[in-house]
Amino acid sequence: MTTTFVLLHGAWHGGWCWERVAEPLRARGHRVTTPTQTGLGERAHLLSEHLTLETFIQDLVNHLAYEDLSDAILVGHSFGGNAVSGAAERVPERIRSLVYLDCTIMESGESLLDKLAPGKLRERVDAFAASPDGLGIDPPDPEAFGVTDPADNAWVAARLTPHPISTMHAPLPITGPPGGGLSARYIVCTDPPYHSPDRVRAWSTRFGWHVDEIATGHDAMVTAPDALVEMLDR
């Protein structure tokens, strides 16, 4: 059975990060697209103080429309889950189901800064936000995403781009619950964990999502692509 997958990257990444997942899925006969959000990846030249989560949602909604995609499975990694939630509310008629891959789940009106617990990322974002000239927060070392293999680390590091700080301040413009009531699953990366098990359980219980696990780091599409392909293909 041919399925349409739309794979959406997270912060600092771009459509490039799905290479090891997209090609095997296509080889199995599926249609796969990997859009890049405004200001990131090959669209880094569009970095602007005016980018918001509305921009990212519209990026995805337009992608679905102009590629004429329907009955699609949207897979959002990390920060990309926010645009997936927005698209689910805007164009549910184009979507079969949703997959949240190790995402921080935000609700209506929440921003990423509302969800960040004290720690290094919070400190970096707060410090950067105090700068009057900065547009994008520089990416961390890929080890922060669980990418420890030297070759993989170098491949990812060469492609990460600054993430627009304005989208981390922006509230999520949805009116209902994340996922819009569509069929949804959550895939949690557990080795090392990026989110606490308690947070993942709380999200899955609250929204009625089934949870799958992959024993790898946050960037599963890089560090465990075969396992992720098998999970998506199921």
XYZ file of N, CA and C in Angstrom:
702
model
N 0.841 -1.194 0.000
C 0.000 0.000 0.000
C 0.882 1.252 0.000
N 0.661 2.124 -0.963
C 1.429 3.364 -1.045
C 0.877 4.388 -0.074
N 1.756 4.988 0.678
C 1.391 6.016 1.650
C 2.153 7.293 1.334
N 1.528 8.430 1.606
C 2.195 9.720 1.467
C 2.689 10.175 2.828
N 4.001 10.365 2.939
C 4.607 10.870 4.163
C 5.132 12.279 3.928
N 4.847 13.177 4.854
C 5.454 14.507 4.869
C 6.291 14.583 6.132
N 7.604 14.658 5.963
C 8.545 14.626 7.083
C 9.025 16.040 7.363
N 8.724 16.548 8.541
C 9.039 17.939 8.879
C 10.079 17.994 9.991
N 11.138 18.721 9.738
C 12.283 18.825 10.645
C 11.982 19.717 11.856
N 12.915 19.697 12.794
C 12.811 20.540 13.980
C 13.755 21.722 13.936
N 13.971 22.340 15.097
C 14.803 23.543 15.193
C 16.223 23.261 14.710
N 16.806 24.256 14.034
C 18.176 24.254 13.532
C 18.393 23.325 12.325
N 17.439 22.461 12.031
C 17.582 21.482 10.969
C 16.926 21.977 9.671
N 16.816 21.111 8.712
C 16.137 21.383 7.452
C 15.687 20.073 6.855
N 15.072 20.141 5.681
C 14.610 18.924 5.040
C 15.711 17.913 4.798
N 16.958 18.397 4.744
C 18.112 17.519 4.519
C 18.243 16.405 5.548
N 17.763 16.638 6.770
C 18.033 15.693 7.863
C 17.299 14.362 7.694
N 16.314 14.316 6.776
C 15.520 13.109 6.589
C 16.078 12.173 5.514
N 17.225 12.482 4.964
C 17.764 11.723 3.835
C 17.772 10.213 4.078
N 18.184 9.799 5.277
C 18.339 8.376 5.567
C 17.008 7.667 5.841
N 15.946 8.446 5.973
C 14.606 7.889 6.168
C 13.795 7.988 4.879
N 13.918 9.118 4.190
C 13.103 9.358 2.999
C 13.402 8.366 1.881
N 14.684 8.118 1.616
C 15.038 7.239 0.500
C 14.570 5.800 0.726
N 14.777 5.211 1.899
C 14.244 3.865 2.124
C 12.718 3.787 2.028
N 12.011 4.816 2.507
C 10.552 4.809 2.380
C 10.143 4.869 0.914
N 10.845 5.686 0.127
C 10.541 5.745 -1.316
C 10.827 4.409 -1.984
N 11.890 3.753 -1.553
C 12.243 2.456 -2.127
C 11.157 1.417 -1.855
N 10.368 1.647 -0.807
C 9.255 0.744 -0.491
C 7.974 1.145 -1.206
N 8.065 2.158 -2.059
C 6.918 2.544 -2.867
C 6.096 3.695 -2.333
N 6.555 4.341 -1.265
C 5.804 5.434 -0.681
C 6.185 6.775 -1.310
N 5.273 7.717 -1.246
C 5.587 9.090 -1.649
C 6.064 9.836 -0.414
N 7.197 10.515 -0.524
C 7.796 11.182 0.632
C 8.249 12.580 0.236
N 7.850 13.580 1.020
C 8.349 14.938 0.829
C 8.972 15.420 2.128
N 9.956 16.322 2.013
C 10.704 16.799 3.185
C 10.855 18.318 3.104
N 9.793 19.064 3.350
C 9.882 20.519 3.229
C 10.810 21.128 4.279
N 11.343 22.307 3.952
C 12.179 23.073 4.877
C 11.450 24.352 5.255
N 11.429 24.654 6.537
C 10.712 25.836 7.019
C 11.520 27.107 6.751
N 10.791 28.206 6.617
C 11.392 29.489 6.278
C 12.477 29.877 7.283
N 13.657 30.255 6.737
C 14.749 30.735 7.572
C 15.730 29.675 7.992
N 15.500 28.424 7.562
C 16.357 27.316 7.973
C 16.870 26.554 6.750
N 17.892 25.708 6.976
C 18.413 24.897 5.903
C 18.754 25.707 4.668
N 18.332 25.229 3.507
C 18.596 25.939 2.256
C 17.794 27.228 2.128
N 16.938 27.490 3.104
C 16.160 28.740 3.129
C 16.664 29.675 4.228
N 17.906 29.443 4.671
C 18.487 30.242 5.756
C 18.614 31.709 5.383
N 18.671 32.003 4.078
C 18.786 33.399 3.644
C 17.512 34.190 3.921
N 16.437 33.505 4.312
C 15.164 34.158 4.612
C 14.972 34.385 6.116
N 16.023 34.173 6.895
C 15.945 34.426 8.337
C 15.526 35.861 8.592
N 14.542 36.036 9.485
C 13.970 37.368 9.718
C 13.391 37.438 11.119
N 13.336 38.642 11.652
C 12.714 38.867 12.955
C 11.201 38.703 12.908
N 10.639 38.631 11.696
C 9.188 38.569 11.540
C 8.649 37.143 11.468
N 9.519 36.153 11.546
C 9.066 34.765 11.471
C 8.392 34.360 12.788
N 7.274 33.657 12.660
C 6.527 33.189 13.825
C 6.097 31.743 13.584
N 5.409 31.170 14.541
C 4.855 29.838 14.326
C 3.770 29.853 13.263
N 3.115 30.990 13.088
C 2.156 31.118 11.986
C 2.867 30.936 10.646
N 4.075 31.490 10.520
C 4.864 31.304 9.301
C 5.121 29.830 9.057
N 5.559 29.123 10.097
C 5.891 27.711 9.948
C 4.658 26.881 9.608
N 3.527 27.215 10.212
C 2.285 26.504 9.884
C 1.909 26.748 8.429
N 2.004 28.012 8.001
C 1.647 28.332 6.624
C 2.599 27.662 5.640
N 3.878 27.552 6.000
C 4.826 26.801 5.168
C 4.289 25.399 4.889
N 3.847 24.726 5.947
C 3.399 23.339 5.819
C 2.062 23.251 5.092
N 1.140 24.139 5.424
C -0.166 24.156 4.749
C 0.014 24.398 3.252
N 0.873 25.349 2.896
C 1.125 25.628 1.481
C 1.786 24.443 0.793
N 2.697 23.787 1.489
C 3.356 22.609 0.917
C 2.326 21.538 0.569
N 1.411 21.272 1.482
C 0.372 20.276 1.218
C -0.487 20.676 0.018
N -0.804 21.978 -0.069
C -1.667 22.447 -1.151
C -0.964 22.426 -2.500
N 0.238 22.984 -2.564
C 0.914 23.129 -3.852
C 1.518 21.820 -4.358
N 1.772 20.868 -3.449
C 2.176 19.532 -3.878
C 0.958 18.630 -4.092
N -0.240 19.182 -3.829
C -1.509 18.464 -3.990
C -1.487 17.139 -3.232
N -1.117 17.225 -1.956
C -1.016 16.044 -1.116
C -2.312 15.833 -0.338
N -2.730 14.598 -0.250
C -3.917 14.256 0.531
C -3.711 12.902 1.173
N -4.522 12.588 2.170
C -4.404 11.335 2.917
C -2.974 11.143 3.409
N -2.359 12.244 3.831
C -0.935 12.232 4.195
C -0.733 11.931 5.670
N 0.381 11.280 5.955
C 0.845 11.133 7.337
C 1.891 12.214 7.564
N 1.613 13.122 8.489
C 2.552 14.187 8.816
C 3.417 13.732 9.980
N 4.723 13.796 9.783
C 5.675 13.417 10.836
C 6.445 14.672 11.228
N 6.244 15.144 12.434
C 6.931 16.334 12.914
C 7.970 15.968 13.954
N 9.221 16.365 13.703
C 10.288 16.108 14.668
C 10.502 17.322 15.547
N 10.519 17.120 16.861
C 10.900 18.166 17.802
C 10.052 19.434 17.603
N 10.697 20.557 17.310
C 9.968 21.828 17.146
C 8.996 21.783 15.966
N 9.237 20.877 15.008
C 8.346 20.742 13.865
C 6.961 20.258 14.232
N 6.808 19.682 15.420
C 5.489 19.243 15.849
C 4.485 20.372 15.968
N 4.976 21.594 16.196
C 4.066 22.722 16.325
C 3.371 23.036 15.002
N 4.129 23.015 13.906
C 3.523 23.242 12.595
C 2.573 22.105 12.236
N 2.914 20.887 12.643
C 2.026 19.757 12.408
C 0.692 19.965 13.133
N 0.738 20.431 14.378
C -0.497 20.715 15.116
C -1.314 21.792 14.415
N -0.624 22.812 13.902
C -1.328 23.880 13.204
C -1.973 23.399 11.923
N -1.238 22.614 11.129
C -1.786 22.102 9.873
C -2.958 21.167 10.122
N -2.883 20.389 11.200
C -3.975 19.475 11.524
C -5.279 20.226 11.754
N -5.178 21.414 12.296
C -6.369 22.223 12.546
C -6.830 22.959 11.292
N -5.872 23.366 10.436
C -6.214 24.170 9.260
C -6.725 23.313 8.093
N -6.060 22.178 7.834
C -6.405 21.388 6.637
C -6.549 19.900 6.988
N -7.423 19.549 7.912
C -7.567 18.138 8.304
C -7.988 17.243 7.147
N -8.637 17.829 6.137
C -9.094 17.026 5.006
C -7.944 16.467 4.167
N -6.735 17.004 4.351
C -5.574 16.522 3.597
C -4.744 15.497 4.389
N -5.153 15.201 5.615
C -4.294 14.452 6.527
C -4.958 13.144 6.960
N -4.180 12.053 6.914
C -4.655 10.771 7.434
C -4.368 10.667 8.926
N -3.130 10.962 9.304
C -2.761 10.852 10.712
C -1.487 11.640 10.975
N -1.126 11.716 12.247
C 0.018 12.511 12.688
C 0.984 11.640 13.475
N 2.272 11.969 13.348
C 3.296 11.343 14.173
C 4.135 12.456 14.792
N 4.180 12.499 16.103
C 5.021 13.455 16.823
C 6.288 12.725 17.252
N 7.419 13.082 16.630
C 8.688 12.416 16.899
C 9.500 13.208 17.920
N 9.465 12.760 19.167
C 10.242 13.357 20.256
C 10.023 14.869 20.345
N 8.767 15.271 20.257
C 8.402 16.700 20.262
C 8.152 17.220 21.677
N 8.368 18.520 21.849
C 7.809 19.230 22.991
C 6.408 19.656 22.588
N 5.400 19.142 23.270
C 4.026 19.398 22.875
C 3.545 20.717 23.491
N 3.195 21.639 22.614
C 2.678 22.932 23.042
C 1.182 23.008 22.759
N 0.479 23.730 23.608
C -0.964 23.901 23.446
C -1.270 25.327 22.999
N -2.533 25.589 22.780
C -2.975 26.875 22.262
C -2.418 28.034 23.092
N -1.740 28.971 22.414
C -1.235 30.168 23.069
C 0.085 30.001 23.775
N 0.601 28.779 23.849
C 1.884 28.555 24.512
C 3.035 28.795 23.544
N 4.167 29.236 24.092
C 5.396 29.355 23.313
C 6.400 28.338 23.831
N 7.472 28.139 23.066
C 8.512 27.222 23.533
C 9.093 27.683 24.856
N 9.236 29.007 25.036
C 9.804 29.520 26.279
C 8.919 29.188 27.475
N 7.608 29.022 27.230
C 6.716 28.624 28.315
C 6.989 27.192 28.768
N 7.539 26.368 27.856
C 7.704 24.952 28.136
C 9.111 24.581 28.595
N 10.088 25.463 28.363
C 11.470 25.122 28.682
C 11.710 25.133 30.190
N 12.227 24.029 30.659
C 12.611 23.956 32.066
C 13.989 24.592 32.234
N 14.367 24.960 33.467
C 15.717 25.493 33.684
C 16.768 24.518 33.173
N 17.776 25.034 32.531
C 18.825 24.194 31.964
C 19.609 24.976 30.930
N 20.482 24.264 30.243
C 21.380 24.935 29.314
C 20.644 25.600 28.157
N 19.649 24.895 27.581
C 18.936 25.493 26.450
C 18.179 26.735 26.892
N 17.548 26.653 28.049
C 16.811 27.819 28.554
C 17.773 28.984 28.773
N 18.916 28.701 29.327
C 19.901 29.759 29.576
C 20.378 30.381 28.268
N 20.611 29.547 27.250
C 21.085 30.060 25.958
C 20.015 30.914 25.287
N 18.766 30.441 25.333
C 17.670 31.188 24.705
C 17.445 32.508 25.422
N 17.438 32.481 26.755
C 17.232 33.716 27.518
C 18.355 34.717 27.252
N 19.601 34.239 27.213
C 20.731 35.129 26.976
C 20.666 35.713 25.575
N 20.315 34.890 24.617
C 20.243 35.367 23.240
C 19.106 36.363 23.072
N 17.991 36.111 23.760
C 16.845 37.007 23.646
C 17.165 38.399 24.172
N 18.140 38.488 25.060
C 18.523 39.793 25.598
C 19.356 40.602 24.613
N 19.827 39.960 23.551
C 20.630 40.656 22.546
C 19.725 41.413 21.588
N 19.959 42.705 21.387
C 19.077 43.482 20.504
C 19.323 43.218 19.029
N 20.432 42.593 18.665
C 20.793 42.455 17.257
C 20.568 41.048 16.695
N 20.393 40.077 17.551
C 20.326 38.701 17.076
C 18.996 38.350 16.451
N 19.039 37.583 15.360
C 17.839 37.073 14.712
C 17.690 35.577 14.934
N 18.830 34.862 14.930
C 18.777 33.414 15.071
C 19.709 32.934 16.147
N 19.248 31.958 16.920
C 20.074 31.391 17.972
C 20.927 30.278 17.355
N 22.231 30.339 17.598
C 23.157 29.389 16.983
C 22.858 27.962 17.440
N 23.095 26.987 16.561
C 22.816 25.595 16.930
C 23.820 25.066 17.939
N 23.398 24.129 18.768
C 24.338 23.468 19.675
C 25.136 22.413 18.913
N 26.104 21.830 19.570
C 26.815 20.688 18.995
C 25.811 19.551 18.807
N 25.899 18.810 17.706
C 24.952 17.709 17.487
C 24.897 16.684 18.606
N 25.913 16.639 19.470
C 25.843 15.731 20.611
C 24.620 16.029 21.479
N 24.156 17.284 21.454
C 22.957 17.638 22.219
C 21.730 16.885 21.711
N 21.787 16.431 20.456
C 20.686 15.677 19.859
C 20.973 14.177 19.856
N 21.998 13.774 20.593
C 22.338 12.366 20.672
C 23.157 11.852 19.509
N 23.751 12.759 18.731
C 24.563 12.359 17.578
C 26.021 12.314 18.030
N 26.500 11.121 18.337
C 27.841 10.974 18.907
C 28.845 10.364 17.943
N 28.393 9.636 16.930
C 29.323 9.092 15.949
C 30.054 10.245 15.263
N 31.379 10.225 15.188
C 32.120 11.359 14.639
C 31.704 11.747 13.225
N 31.506 10.762 12.351
C 31.122 11.071 10.974
C 29.724 11.677 10.922
N 28.790 11.114 11.682
C 27.433 11.666 11.718
C 27.436 13.067 12.323
N 28.232 13.240 13.387
C 28.312 14.541 14.043
C 28.798 15.602 13.061
N 29.811 15.279 12.287
C 30.347 16.232 11.311
C 29.340 16.529 10.217
N 28.613 15.505 9.770
C 27.605 15.682 8.713
C 26.490 16.610 9.166
N 26.016 16.398 10.393
C 24.933 17.235 10.926
C 25.434 18.650 11.210
N 26.591 18.766 11.854
C 27.124 20.081 12.230
C 27.311 20.982 11.014
N 27.695 20.405 9.891
C 27.935 21.193 8.685
C 26.655 21.748 8.088
N 25.500 21.235 8.517
C 24.235 21.610 7.899
C 23.277 22.352 8.824
N 23.531 22.317 10.117
C 22.680 23.060 11.042
C 22.807 24.559 10.787
N 21.713 25.285 10.955
C 21.700 26.733 10.758
C 21.052 27.408 11.968
N 21.340 28.685 12.205
C 20.682 29.385 13.309
C 19.158 29.300 13.202
N 18.517 29.159 14.341
C 17.049 29.063 14.378
C 16.460 30.421 14.758
N 15.419 30.878 14.049
C 14.842 32.196 14.350
C 14.303 32.282 15.775
N 14.912 33.158 16.557
C 14.527 33.298 17.957
C 13.066 33.731 18.097
N 12.568 34.446 17.104
C 11.186 34.941 17.174
C 10.183 33.791 17.238
N 10.502 32.637 16.627
C 9.555 31.521 16.667
C 9.540 30.850 18.036
N 10.603 31.028 18.814
C 10.632 30.457 20.157
C 9.830 31.301 21.148
N 9.656 32.572 20.796
C 8.819 33.465 21.609
C 7.346 33.380 21.203
N 7.092 32.959 19.968
C 5.752 33.063 19.393
C 4.778 32.065 20.012
N 3.544 32.483 20.288
C 2.530 31.547 20.774
C 2.034 30.658 19.637
N 1.638 29.460 19.976
C 1.119 28.527 18.984
C -0.326 28.907 18.645
N -0.602 29.283 17.389
C -1.937 29.782 17.026
C -2.905 28.665 16.644
N -3.253 27.841 17.626
C -4.313 26.858 17.425
C -5.405 27.144 18.448
N -6.608 26.639 18.189
C -7.725 26.912 19.098
C -8.149 25.681 19.885
N -7.852 24.503 19.335
C -8.205 23.261 20.008
C -6.984 22.553 20.543
N -7.119 21.280 20.884
C -5.987 20.522 21.416
C -4.971 20.212 20.323
N -3.704 19.981 20.680
C -2.716 19.572 19.682
C -3.183 18.314 18.945
N -3.009 18.330 17.641
C -3.462 17.188 16.845
C -4.847 17.337 16.289
N -5.597 18.309 16.793
C -6.910 18.601 16.240
C -7.882 17.442 16.251
N -7.654 16.458 17.128
C -8.560 15.316 17.194
C -8.286 14.253 16.147
N -7.266 14.453 15.303
C -6.914 13.438 14.312
C -6.178 12.277 14.973
N -6.145 11.155 14.299
C -5.367 10.017 14.783
C -3.906 10.424 14.899
N -3.292 10.169 16.050
C -1.917 10.610 16.284
C -1.178 9.612 17.153
N 0.140 9.538 16.931
C 1.031 8.718 17.732
C 2.216 9.574 18.156
N 2.830 9.190 19.241
C 4.023 9.864 19.732
C 5.157 8.843 19.759
N 6.289 9.199 19.155
C 7.485 8.360 19.208
C 8.500 9.052 20.102
N 8.900 8.379 21.148
C 9.849 8.949 22.102
C 11.210 8.286 21.924
N 12.245 9.096 21.916
C 13.621 8.608 21.827
C 14.163 8.489 23.249
N 14.664 7.301 23.583
C 14.936 7.013 24.996
C 16.400 6.866 25.372
N 17.330 6.895 24.400
C 18.725 6.608 24.742
C 19.694 7.501 23.962
N 20.085 8.668 24.527
C 19.631 9.205 25.811
C 18.294 9.930 25.651
N 17.528 10.042 26.718
C 16.231 10.725 26.610
C 16.393 12.235 26.471
N 15.548 12.826 25.635
C 15.510 14.281 25.466
C 14.404 14.870 26.341
N 13.345 14.090 26.548
C 12.220 14.479 27.404
C 12.096 13.485 28.543
N 11.619 13.954 29.681
C 11.436 13.056 30.811
C 10.276 12.105 30.526
N 10.378 10.853 30.982
C 9.270 9.902 30.791
C 7.956 10.412 31.358
N 8.014 11.157 32.444
C 6.785 11.677 33.050
C 6.079 12.658 32.114
N 6.862 13.509 31.424
C 6.246 14.459 30.492
C 5.592 13.730 29.330
N 6.276 12.730 28.796
C 5.731 11.982 27.663
C 4.448 11.260 28.072
N 4.458 10.630 29.243
C 3.258 9.943 29.723
C 2.106 10.917 29.916
N 2.402 12.095 30.431
C 1.353 13.095 30.647
C 0.728 13.518 29.325
N 1.576 13.770 28.314
C 1.043 14.173 27.006
C 0.194 13.061 26.397
N 0.708 11.842 26.405
C -0.001 10.735 25.756
C -1.326 10.445 26.457
N -1.333 10.527 27.776
C -2.563 10.286 28.525
C -3.581 11.385 28.261
N -3.126 12.625 28.276
C -4.046 13.747 28.106
C -4.706 13.765 26.741
N -3.933 13.426 25.704
C -4.464 13.549 24.344
C -4.842 12.204 23.734
N -4.680 11.124 24.497
C -5.104 9.821 24.016
C -4.241 9.248 22.917
N -2.937 9.550 22.945
C -2.020 9.070 21.908
C -1.323 7.791 22.354
N -1.127 6.885 21.399
C -0.276 5.726 21.636
C 1.184 6.168 21.577
N 2.021 5.574 22.420
C 3.438 5.929 22.457
C 4.288 4.747 22.014
N 5.187 4.992 21.054
C 6.208 4.030 20.649
C 7.564 4.538 21.122
N 8.528 3.630 21.267
C 9.863 3.997 21.734
C 10.925 3.554 20.747
N 11.949 4.394 20.593
C 13.145 4.022 19.859
C 14.336 4.272 20.785
N 15.171 3.267 20.946
C 16.318 3.376 21.855
C 17.472 4.072 21.146
N 17.305 5.367 20.970
C 18.343 6.187 20.347
C 18.181 7.613 20.844
N 19.051 8.512 20.357
C 18.972 9.903 20.767
C 17.910 10.687 20.006
N 17.852 11.981 20.288
C 16.792 12.857 19.786
C 16.712 12.873 18.260
N 17.847 12.883 17.569
C 17.863 12.900 16.102
C 17.790 11.480 15.553
N 16.663 10.829 15.790
C 16.505 9.427 15.391
C 16.644 9.235 13.890
N 16.279 10.251 13.109
C 16.374 10.108 11.653
C 17.823 10.007 11.182
N 18.749 10.423 12.048
C 20.178 10.326 11.748
C 20.794 9.103 12.412
N 20.453 8.876 13.672
C 21.143 7.854 14.457
C 20.484 6.477 14.409
N 19.198 6.410 14.075
C 18.502 5.112 13.989
C 17.492 5.131 12.847
N 17.939 5.457 11.642
C 16.987 5.592 10.529
C 16.272 4.292 10.189
N 16.952 3.159 10.270
C 16.315 1.891 9.918
C 15.147 1.595 10.853
N 15.358 1.791 12.150
C 14.285 1.542 13.116
C 13.120 2.492 12.894
N 13.435 3.740 12.568
C 12.379 4.717 12.336
C 11.600 4.386 11.063
N 12.298 3.971 10.019
C 11.617 3.577 8.782
C 10.641 2.412 9.057
N 11.094 1.413 9.797
C 10.237 0.274 10.106
C 9.010 0.717 10.884
N 9.201 1.610 11.847
C 8.094 2.074 12.668
C 7.078 2.863 11.831
N 7.568 3.734 10.945
C 6.662 4.513 10.103
C 5.956 3.624 9.087
N 6.675 2.669 8.535
C 6.085 1.791 7.528
C 4.972 0.928 8.115
N 5.057 0.646 9.422
C 3.989 -0.138 10.069
C 2.715 0.665 10.179
